[in-house]
Amino acid sequence: MARRRQIYEGKAKILYEGPEPGTLIQYFKDDATAFNAQKRGTINGKGVLNNRISEHVFTLLGNIGVPHHFVRRLNMREQLIRQVEIVPIEVIVRNVAAGSLTKRLGIEEGTQLPRTLIEYCYKDDALGDPLVAEEHIACFNWCSQDELHDIQDMAIRINDFMSGMFAAIGIRLVDFKLEFGRLYDGDFSRIILADEISPDGCRLWDMSSGEKLDKDRFRRDLGGEVEAYQEVARRLGLMPEGGDTAVLDLESHRKKKG
């Protein structure tokens, strides 16, 4: 597919003009960032794995009636998506205490929360994506009350589905990040799921060993990032056993083949 005009570049993805009005092409990079981009690096093949994992999860969520922006995967690193107006809120869904929650409240990492906790952050890299309350969202009109209710309902439904999906393959869904957008049809708009769902934005722990299978391996200098992402893809049935045969980097693959 011919390269089109770049619309936006984020920390992990690039958005290009789509082939039809109202569509975009979402390109997954290998760039890795942590701590609001204070730590930067590269995880070779991450973009390929995240593209495939996100496609799989979005497709399954669509099958249970969750509306989303994903249309289809185009190639190893790109997918066609519907263009939406992103709601400037990151939705954090927590089942187990980890990450910033443990630091803020002094809760031991790994503590099972008594109920699913939903938190909100204002999407602004310059401010460090600060934690906000529902009152902030209403005060600054980042989204309407009805839209927030739709977001909350979808977040809980997504969590219920994904918790079961990952538990079935021996993975504990600790927490994850969601983004939503407005899909317009004339003057009418509705809230749909956007962005991606992958080990970049989920904390995934092996249920038996507690091993981290997500970007925390990069954040904490644990190593084995590619292997962790591959393991998630393998358990989801997206890679063959002994995933050495999987093509993660097209350029390297071409060089090997001559």
Coordinates of N, CA and C in Angstrom, one line a residue, residues 32-116:
A32 N 9.9 1.8 22.4 CA 9.3 1.5 23.7 C 9.6 2.7 24.6
T33 N 8.6 3.1 25.4 CA 8.8 4.2 26.3 C 8.2 3.8 27.7
A34 N 8.7 4.5 28.7 CA 8.2 4.3 30.1 C 8.4 5.5 30.9
F35 N 7.6 5.7 31.9 CA 7.6 6.8 32.8 C 7.5 8.1 32.0
N36 N 6.3 8.1 31.3 CA 6.0 9.3 30.4 C 7.2 9.7 29.5
A37 N 7.7 8.7 28.9 CA 8.8 8.8 27.8 C 10.1 9.3 28.4
Q38 N 10.3 9.3 29.7 CA 11.6 9.6 30.3 C 12.6 8.4 30.0
K39 N 12.1 7.2 29.9 CA 12.9 6.1 29.5 C 12.5 5.7 28.1
R40 N 13.5 5.5 27.2 CA 13.2 5.2 25.8 C 14.1 4.0 25.4
G41 N 13.5 3.2 24.5 CA 14.3 2.1 23.9 C 13.6 1.5 22.8
T42 N 14.0 0.3 22.4 CA 13.4 -0.4 21.3 C 13.3 -1.9 21.6
I43 N 12.1 -2.4 21.3 CA 11.9 -3.9 21.5 C 11.6 -4.4 20.1
N44 N 12.6 -5.0 19.5 CA 12.5 -5.5 18.1 C 11.3 -6.5 17.9
G45 N 10.5 -6.1 17.0 CA 9.3 -7.0 16.7 C 8.1 -6.7 17.5
K46 N 8.2 -5.7 18.4 CA 7.1 -5.4 19.3 C 5.9 -5.0 18.5
G47 N 6.1 -4.1 17.5 CA 5.0 -3.6 16.7 C 4.3 -4.7 16.0
V48 N 5.0 -5.7 15.5 CA 4.3 -6.8 14.8 C 3.4 -7.5 15.7
L49 N 4.0 -7.8 16.9 CA 3.2 -8.6 17.9 C 2.0 -7.8 18.4
N50 N 2.2 -6.5 18.7 CA 1.1 -5.7 19.2 C 0.0 -5.6 18.2
N51 N 0.4 -5.4 16.9 CA -0.6 -5.3 15.8 C -1.5 -6.6 15.8
R52 N -0.8 -7.7 15.9 CA -1.6 -9.0 15.8 C -2.4 -9.2 17.1
I53 N -1.8 -9.0 18.2 CA -2.6 -9.2 19.5 C -3.8 -8.2 19.6
S54 N -3.6 -7.0 19.2 CA -4.7 -6.0 19.3 C -5.8 -6.4 18.3
E55 N -5.4 -6.8 17.1 CA -6.4 -7.2 16.1 C -7.3 -8.4 16.7
H56 N -6.6 -9.3 17.4 CA -7.3 -10.5 17.9 C -8.3 -10.1 19.0
V57 N -7.8 -9.2 19.9 CA -8.6 -8.8 21.1 C -9.8 -7.9 20.6
F58 N -9.5 -7.0 19.7 CA -10.6 -6.1 19.2 C -11.7 -6.9 18.4
T59 N -11.2 -7.9 17.7 CA -12.2 -8.8 16.9 C -13.1 -9.5 17.9
L60 N -12.5 -10.1 19.0 CA -13.3 -10.8 19.9 C -14.2 -9.9 20.7
L61 N -13.8 -8.7 21.0 CA -14.7 -7.7 21.7 C -15.8 -7.3 20.8
G62 N -15.5 -7.2 19.5 CA -16.6 -6.9 18.5 C -17.6 -8.0 18.5
N63 N -17.2 -9.2 18.6 CA -18.1 -10.3 18.6 C -19.1 -10.4 19.8
I64 N -18.7 -9.7 20.9 CA -19.6 -9.6 22.0 C -20.3 -8.3 22.1
G65 N -20.2 -7.5 21.0 CA -21.0 -6.3 20.9 C -20.3 -5.0 21.4
V66 N -19.0 -5.0 21.7 CA -18.3 -3.8 22.0 C -18.0 -3.1 20.8
P67 N -18.5 -1.8 20.6 CA -18.1 -1.1 19.4 C -16.7 -0.6 19.4
H68 N -16.0 -0.6 18.3 CA -14.6 -0.2 18.3 C -14.2 0.3 16.9
H69 N -13.0 0.9 16.9 CA -12.5 1.5 15.6 C -11.8 0.6 14.7
F70 N -11.5 -0.6 15.1 CA -10.7 -1.5 14.2 C -11.6 -2.0 13.0
V71 N -11.0 -2.0 11.9 CA -11.7 -2.5 10.7 C -11.0 -3.8 10.2
R72 N -9.7 -3.7 9.9 CA -9.0 -5.0 9.5 C -7.5 -4.7 9.6
R73 N -6.8 -5.8 9.7 CA -5.3 -5.7 9.6 C -4.9 -5.7 8.2
L74 N -4.0 -4.8 7.8 CA -3.5 -4.6 6.5 C -2.3 -5.4 6.2
N75 N -1.3 -5.5 7.1 CA -0.1 -6.2 7.0 C 0.5 -6.4 8.3
M76 N 1.8 -6.7 8.4 CA 2.4 -7.1 9.7 C 2.4 -5.9 10.7
R77 N 2.5 -4.7 10.2 CA 2.6 -3.6 11.2 C 1.4 -2.6 11.1
E78 N 0.5 -2.7 10.1 CA -0.5 -1.7 9.9 C -1.9 -2.3 10.0
Q79 N -2.9 -1.5 10.5 CA -4.3 -1.9 10.4 C -5.1 -0.7 10.0
L80 N -6.2 -1.0 9.4 CA -7.2 0.1 9.0 C -8.1 0.3 10.1
I81 N -8.3 1.6 10.5 CA -9.2 1.9 11.6 C -10.2 3.0 11.2
R82 N -11.3 3.2 11.9 CA -12.2 4.3 11.7 C -11.6 5.5 12.4
Q83 N -11.7 6.7 11.8 CA -11.2 7.9 12.4 C -12.2 8.4 13.4
V84 N -11.7 8.6 14.6 CA -12.5 9.1 15.7 C -11.9 10.3 16.4
E85 N -12.7 11.0 17.1 CA -12.2 12.2 17.9 C -11.9 11.6 19.3
I86 N -10.7 11.5 19.7 CA -10.3 10.8 20.9 C -10.7 11.7 22.1
V87 N -11.4 11.0 23.1 CA -11.7 11.6 24.3 C -10.4 11.7 25.1
P88 N -10.1 12.9 25.6 CA -8.7 13.1 26.2 C -8.6 12.5 27.6
I89 N -9.0 11.3 27.8 CA -9.0 10.6 29.1 C -8.4 9.2 28.9
E90 N -7.4 8.8 29.6 CA -7.0 7.4 29.7 C -7.8 6.8 30.8
V91 N -8.4 5.6 30.5 CA -9.2 4.9 31.5 C -8.3 3.7 32.0
I92 N -8.0 3.7 33.3 CA -7.2 2.6 33.9 C -8.1 1.7 34.6
V93 N -8.2 0.4 34.2 CA -9.0 -0.6 34.9 C -8.1 -1.5 35.7
R94 N -8.3 -1.6 37.0 CA -7.4 -2.3 37.9 C -8.1 -3.4 38.6
N95 N -7.5 -4.6 38.6 CA -8.0 -5.8 39.3 C -7.1 -6.2 40.5
V96 N -5.8 -5.8 40.3 CA -4.8 -6.2 41.3 C -3.9 -5.0 41.5
A97 N -3.5 -4.7 42.7 CA -2.6 -3.6 43.0 C -1.3 -3.7 42.4
A98 N -0.9 -2.7 41.6 CA 0.4 -2.7 40.9 C 0.7 -1.3 40.4
G99 N 2.0 -1.1 40.0 CA 2.3 0.2 39.4 C 2.1 1.4 40.3
S100 N 1.6 2.4 39.7 CA 1.4 3.7 40.5 C 0.5 3.6 41.6
L101 N -0.5 2.7 41.6 CA -1.4 2.5 42.7 C -0.7 2.1 44.0
T102 N 0.3 1.2 43.8 CA 1.0 0.8 45.0 C 1.8 1.9 45.6
K103 N 2.4 2.7 44.7 CA 3.2 3.8 45.2 C 2.4 4.9 45.9
R104 N 1.2 5.2 45.3 CA 0.4 6.3 45.8 C -0.2 5.9 47.1
L105 N -0.7 4.7 47.3 CA -1.5 4.3 48.5 C -0.8 3.3 49.4
G106 N 0.5 3.0 49.0 CA 1.3 2.1 49.9 C 0.7 0.7 50.0
I107 N 0.0 0.2 49.0 CA -0.5 -1.1 49.0 C 0.5 -2.1 48.4
E108 N 0.7 -3.3 49.0 CA 1.7 -4.2 48.5 C 1.3 -4.7 47.1
E109 N 2.3 -4.7 46.2 CA 2.0 -5.2 44.8 C 1.5 -6.6 44.8
G110 N 0.5 -6.9 44.0 CA 0.0 -8.2 43.9 C -1.3 -8.4 44.8
T111 N -1.6 -7.4 45.6 CA -2.8 -7.5 46.4 C -4.1 -7.5 45.5
Q112 N -4.9 -8.5 45.7 CA -6.2 -8.5 45.0 C -7.1 -7.4 45.5
L113 N -7.6 -6.6 44.6 CA -8.5 -5.5 45.0 C -9.9 -6.1 45.3
P114 N -10.5 -5.5 46.3 CA -11.9 -6.1 46.7 C -12.9 -5.9 45.6
R115 N -12.7 -4.9 44.7 CA -13.6 -4.7 43.6 C -12.8 -4.1 42.5
T116 N -13.3 -4.2 41.3 CA -12.6 -3.6 40.1 C -12.6 -2.1 40.3

